Amino acid sequence: MKKMLLLLGFVTLFNLVSTYEANAAQVTFGPHDKLVKICDLPDTDDYKSNDGKYFDFGYKYTCFEVVFLPIFQQGEGQIVGYIDEENFVVLSKADIADIAKTNNIKNLAGLVRIPFWDAWGGKLVGVLIILLLIGSLLRDRYTKKVEE
């Protein structure tokens, strides 16, 4: 158990250390916008962004993270024009309805799927870490009482 806590501490410390002009790992804390593609659209001029890139339907949501663990989603997400994981086109409700009708997409909201890691994975790992810490503390207290 102590080895597991030592390893967890080492990994956390490693993430906190940054080197001069190197691509060091960033410790994430706070809200971060994320994008997922939910539906393909045809690559036509009707579905082109202002910079000439084709877009599909995507879902943009805000995830609160602590050291790479997505803890919860903040607020309501929105359907957008998905270009890639970092770029999107803001669409009005009328545009979304028109595009969905033109492409015969009946239940666009039903296509929204937040990845398992963002929806549950971070929560499960966070709970597991808390349980390991509590178990380690209880075990240390129990072994001290037995030794006395």
PDB file of C-alpha atoms in Angstrom:
ATOM      1  CA  MET A   1       0.000   0.000   0.000  1.00  0.00           C
ATOM      2  CA  LYS A   2       2.825   2.400   0.864  1.00  0.00           C
ATOM      3  CA  LYS A   3       4.486   1.610  -2.464  1.00  0.00           C
ATOM      4  CA  MET A   4       1.247   2.554  -4.258  1.00  0.00           C
ATOM      5  CA  LEU A   5       1.068   5.876  -2.390  1.00  0.00           C
ATOM      6  CA  LEU A   6       4.749   6.513  -3.066  1.00  0.00           C
ATOM      7  CA  LEU A   7       4.207   5.837  -6.774  1.00  0.00           C
ATOM      8  CA  LEU A   8       1.152   8.123  -6.830  1.00  0.00           C
ATOM      9  CA  GLY A   9       3.166  10.853  -5.089  1.00  0.00           C
ATOM     10  CA  PHE A  10       6.043  10.421  -7.556  1.00  0.00           C
ATOM     11  CA  VAL A  11       3.719  10.680 -10.556  1.00  0.00           C
ATOM     12  CA  THR A  12       2.086  13.802  -9.126  1.00  0.00           C
ATOM     13  CA  LEU A  13       5.484  15.353  -8.367  1.00  0.00           C
ATOM     14  CA  PHE A  14       6.697  14.497 -11.864  1.00  0.00           C
ATOM     15  CA  ASN A  15       3.709  16.331 -13.334  1.00  0.00           C
ATOM     16  CA  LEU A  16       4.434  19.395 -11.213  1.00  0.00           C
ATOM     17  CA  VAL A  17       8.066  19.693 -12.298  1.00  0.00           C
ATOM     18  CA  SER A  18       8.709  21.681 -15.448  1.00  0.00           C
ATOM     19  CA  THR A  19      12.002  22.194 -17.240  1.00  0.00           C
ATOM     20  CA  TYR A  20      13.269  25.247 -19.049  1.00  0.00           C
ATOM     21  CA  GLU A  21      12.036  25.402 -22.661  1.00  0.00           C
ATOM     22  CA  ALA A  22      10.855  21.797 -22.638  1.00  0.00           C
ATOM     23  CA  ASN A  23       7.424  20.397 -23.313  1.00  0.00           C
ATOM     24  CA  ALA A  24       6.724  19.461 -19.713  1.00  0.00           C
ATOM     25  CA  ALA A  25       3.461  17.878 -18.701  1.00  0.00           C
ATOM     26  CA  GLN A  26       0.937  20.428 -17.537  1.00  0.00           C
ATOM     27  CA  VAL A  27      -1.043  19.825 -14.396  1.00  0.00           C
ATOM     28  CA  THR A  28      -4.644  20.503 -15.250  1.00  0.00           C
ATOM     29  CA  PHE A  29      -6.953  22.053 -12.713  1.00  0.00           C
ATOM     30  CA  GLY A  30     -10.234  23.731 -13.474  1.00  0.00           C
ATOM     31  CA  PRO A  31     -12.699  23.822 -16.340  1.00  0.00           C
ATOM     32  CA  HIS A  32     -11.653  22.838 -19.863  1.00  0.00           C
ATOM     33  CA  ASP A  33     -13.732  22.826 -23.031  1.00  0.00           C
ATOM     34  CA  LYS A  34     -13.828  19.545 -24.916  1.00  0.00           C
ATOM     35  CA  LEU A  35     -15.225  18.617 -28.329  1.00  0.00           C
ATOM     36  CA  VAL A  36     -16.473  15.286 -29.667  1.00  0.00           C
ATOM     37  CA  LYS A  37     -17.796  14.501 -33.136  1.00  0.00           C
ATOM     38  CA  ILE A  38     -21.333  13.123 -33.060  1.00  0.00           C
ATOM     39  CA  CYS A  39     -22.400  12.956 -36.698  1.00  0.00           C
ATOM     40  CA  ASP A  40     -20.747  13.162 -40.119  1.00  0.00           C
ATOM     41  CA  LEU A  41     -21.982  15.697 -42.642  1.00  0.00           C
ATOM     42  CA  PRO A  42     -21.223  15.661 -46.367  1.00  0.00           C
ATOM     43  CA  ASP A  43     -18.133  17.600 -47.447  1.00  0.00           C
ATOM     44  CA  THR A  44     -19.934  20.265 -49.428  1.00  0.00           C
ATOM     45  CA  ASP A  45     -19.649  24.037 -49.545  1.00  0.00           C
ATOM     46  CA  ASP A  46     -22.755  24.274 -47.342  1.00  0.00           C
ATOM     47  CA  TYR A  47     -20.770  22.806 -44.440  1.00  0.00           C
ATOM     48  CA  LYS A  48     -17.572  24.817 -44.699  1.00  0.00           C
ATOM     49  CA  SER A  49     -16.207  27.120 -42.018  1.00  0.00           C
ATOM     50  CA  ASN A  50     -14.988  30.648 -42.766  1.00  0.00           C
ATOM     51  CA  ASP A  51     -11.409  29.365 -43.021  1.00  0.00           C
ATOM     52  CA  GLY A  52     -12.378  26.765 -45.646  1.00  0.00           C
ATOM     53  CA  LYS A  53     -12.472  23.644 -43.475  1.00  0.00           C
ATOM     54  CA  TYR A  54     -15.385  21.227 -43.633  1.00  0.00           C
ATOM     55  CA  PHE A  55     -17.297  20.619 -40.424  1.00  0.00           C
ATOM     56  CA  ASP A  56     -19.508  17.870 -39.017  1.00  0.00           C
ATOM     57  CA  PHE A  57     -21.913  17.945 -36.105  1.00  0.00           C
ATOM     58  CA  GLY A  58     -20.107  17.934 -32.782  1.00  0.00           C
ATOM     59  CA  TYR A  59     -20.814  18.435 -29.115  1.00  0.00           C
ATOM     60  CA  LYS A  60     -18.923  20.970 -26.995  1.00  0.00           C
ATOM     61  CA  TYR A  61     -18.980  20.557 -23.225  1.00  0.00           C
ATOM     62  CA  THR A  62     -17.002  21.860 -20.270  1.00  0.00           C
ATOM     63  CA  CYS A  63     -15.265  19.362 -18.014  1.00  0.00           C
ATOM     64  CA  PHE A  64     -13.766  20.224 -14.605  1.00  0.00           C
ATOM     65  CA  GLU A  65     -10.416  18.429 -14.219  1.00  0.00           C
ATOM     66  CA  VAL A  66      -8.043  17.876 -11.322  1.00  0.00           C
ATOM     67  CA  VAL A  67      -4.611  16.462 -12.291  1.00  0.00           C
ATOM     68  CA  PHE A  68      -5.901  14.915 -15.535  1.00  0.00           C
ATOM     69  CA  LEU A  69      -8.981  13.425 -13.814  1.00  0.00           C
ATOM     70  CA  PRO A  70     -12.269  14.730 -15.212  1.00  0.00           C
ATOM     71  CA  ILE A  71     -14.400  15.103 -12.077  1.00  0.00           C
ATOM     72  CA  PHE A  72     -17.662  16.514 -13.475  1.00  0.00           C
ATOM     73  CA  GLN A  73     -19.212  18.332 -16.424  1.00  0.00           C
ATOM     74  CA  GLN A  74     -20.174  21.955 -15.888  1.00  0.00           C
ATOM     75  CA  GLY A  75     -23.404  23.305 -17.295  1.00  0.00           C
ATOM     76  CA  GLU A  76     -25.103  22.231 -20.476  1.00  0.00           C
ATOM     77  CA  GLY A  77     -23.119  21.403 -23.559  1.00  0.00           C
ATOM     78  CA  GLN A  78     -24.040  22.613 -27.019  1.00  0.00           C
ATOM     79  CA  ILE A  79     -24.166  21.214 -30.521  1.00  0.00           C
ATOM     80  CA  VAL A  80     -21.584  22.858 -32.768  1.00  0.00           C
ATOM     81  CA  GLY A  81     -19.902  22.425 -36.126  1.00  0.00           C
ATOM     82  CA  TYR A  82     -17.004  20.070 -35.322  1.00  0.00           C
ATOM     83  CA  ILE A  83     -13.786  20.651 -37.300  1.00  0.00           C
ATOM     84  CA  ASP A  84     -11.300  18.871 -35.009  1.00  0.00           C
ATOM     85  CA  GLU A  85     -10.728  18.393 -31.281  1.00  0.00           C
ATOM     86  CA  GLU A  86      -9.755  22.049 -30.867  1.00  0.00           C
ATOM     87  CA  ASN A  87     -11.735  23.921 -33.543  1.00  0.00           C
ATOM     88  CA  PHE A  88     -15.450  24.331 -34.058  1.00  0.00           C
ATOM     89  CA  VAL A  89     -18.070  26.534 -35.690  1.00  0.00           C
ATOM     90  CA  VAL A  90     -20.835  28.078 -33.576  1.00  0.00           C
ATOM     91  CA  LEU A  91     -24.226  27.230 -35.080  1.00  0.00           C
ATOM     92  CA  SER A  92     -27.566  28.816 -34.262  1.00  0.00           C
ATOM     93  CA  LYS A  93     -30.534  26.649 -33.318  1.00  0.00           C
ATOM     94  CA  ALA A  94     -32.102  27.459 -36.683  1.00  0.00           C
ATOM     95  CA  ASP A  95     -28.919  26.384 -38.519  1.00  0.00           C
ATOM     96  CA  ILE A  96     -28.784  23.134 -36.536  1.00  0.00           C
ATOM     97  CA  ALA A  97     -32.442  22.379 -37.252  1.00  0.00           C
ATOM     98  CA  ASP A  98     -32.021  23.190 -40.956  1.00  0.00           C
ATOM     99  CA  ILE A  99     -28.888  21.056 -41.351  1.00  0.00           C
ATOM    100  CA  ALA A 100     -30.487  18.158 -39.465  1.00  0.00           C
ATOM    101  CA  LYS A 101     -33.636  18.352 -41.626  1.00  0.00           C
ATOM    102  CA  THR A 102     -31.630  18.573 -44.864  1.00  0.00           C
ATOM    103  CA  ASN A 103     -29.567  15.507 -43.915  1.00  0.00           C
ATOM    104  CA  ASN A 104     -32.528  13.566 -42.501  1.00  0.00           C
ATOM    105  CA  ILE A 105     -31.131  13.428 -38.952  1.00  0.00           C
ATOM    106  CA  LYS A 106     -34.154  12.902 -36.719  1.00  0.00           C
ATOM    107  CA  ASN A 107     -32.729  12.754 -33.181  1.00  0.00           C
ATOM    108  CA  LEU A 108     -29.514  14.745 -33.046  1.00  0.00           C
ATOM    109  CA  ALA A 109     -29.555  15.037 -29.242  1.00  0.00           C
ATOM    110  CA  GLY A 110     -29.751  11.235 -29.025  1.00  0.00           C
ATOM    111  CA  LEU A 111     -26.414  10.965 -30.855  1.00  0.00           C
ATOM    112  CA  VAL A 112     -24.537  12.866 -28.140  1.00  0.00           C
ATOM    113  CA  ARG A 113     -22.122  10.545 -26.327  1.00  0.00           C
ATOM    114  CA  ILE A 114     -19.583  11.925 -23.874  1.00  0.00           C
ATOM    115  CA  PRO A 115     -16.531   9.612 -23.762  1.00  0.00           C
ATOM    116  CA  PHE A 116     -16.479   7.156 -20.839  1.00  0.00           C
ATOM    117  CA  TRP A 117     -13.309   8.684 -19.388  1.00  0.00           C
ATOM    118  CA  ASP A 118     -14.931  12.129 -19.119  1.00  0.00           C
ATOM    119  CA  ALA A 119     -18.312  10.807 -17.969  1.00  0.00           C
ATOM    120  CA  TRP A 120     -17.228   8.151 -15.432  1.00  0.00           C
ATOM    121  CA  GLY A 121     -13.545   7.181 -15.664  1.00  0.00           C
ATOM    122  CA  GLY A 122     -12.140  10.180 -13.807  1.00  0.00           C
ATOM    123  CA  LYS A 123     -14.740   9.847 -11.061  1.00  0.00           C
ATOM    124  CA  LEU A 124     -13.984   6.146 -10.588  1.00  0.00           C
ATOM    125  CA  VAL A 125     -10.220   6.710 -10.428  1.00  0.00           C
ATOM    126  CA  GLY A 126     -10.725   9.636  -8.014  1.00  0.00           C
ATOM    127  CA  VAL A 127     -12.901   7.506  -5.712  1.00  0.00           C
ATOM    128  CA  LEU A 128     -10.366   4.661  -5.911  1.00  0.00           C
ATOM    129  CA  ILE A 129      -7.529   7.011  -4.893  1.00  0.00           C
ATOM    130  CA  ILE A 130      -9.575   8.347  -1.969  1.00  0.00           C
ATOM    131  CA  LEU A 131     -10.423   4.799  -0.842  1.00  0.00           C
ATOM    132  CA  LEU A 132      -6.749   3.786  -1.079  1.00  0.00           C
ATOM    133  CA  LEU A 133      -5.721   6.775   1.024  1.00  0.00           C
ATOM    134  CA  ILE A 134      -8.400   6.077   3.646  1.00  0.00           C
ATOM    135  CA  GLY A 135      -7.484   2.373   3.684  1.00  0.00           C
ATOM    136  CA  SER A 136      -3.813   3.220   4.128  1.00  0.00           C
ATOM    137  CA  LEU A 137      -4.565   5.592   7.018  1.00  0.00           C
ATOM    138  CA  LEU A 138      -6.842   3.059   8.728  1.00  0.00           C
ATOM    139  CA  ARG A 139      -4.293   0.291   8.271  1.00  0.00           C
ATOM    140  CA  ASP A 140      -1.526   2.447   9.764  1.00  0.00           C
ATOM    141  CA  ARG A 141      -3.706   3.297  12.773  1.00  0.00           C
ATOM    142  CA  TYR A 142      -4.671  -0.346  13.254  1.00  0.00           C
ATOM    143  CA  THR A 143      -1.077  -1.598  13.070  1.00  0.00           C
ATOM    144  CA  LYS A 144       0.058   1.103  15.567  1.00  0.00           C
ATOM    145  CA  LYS A 145      -2.669   0.059  18.036  1.00  0.00           C
ATOM    146  CA  VAL A 146      -1.743  -3.623  17.698  1.00  0.00           C
ATOM    147  CA  GLU A 147       1.968  -2.860  18.302  1.00  0.00           C
ATOM    148  CA  GLU A 148       1.178  -0.935  21.504  1.00  0.00           C
TER     149      GLU A 148
END
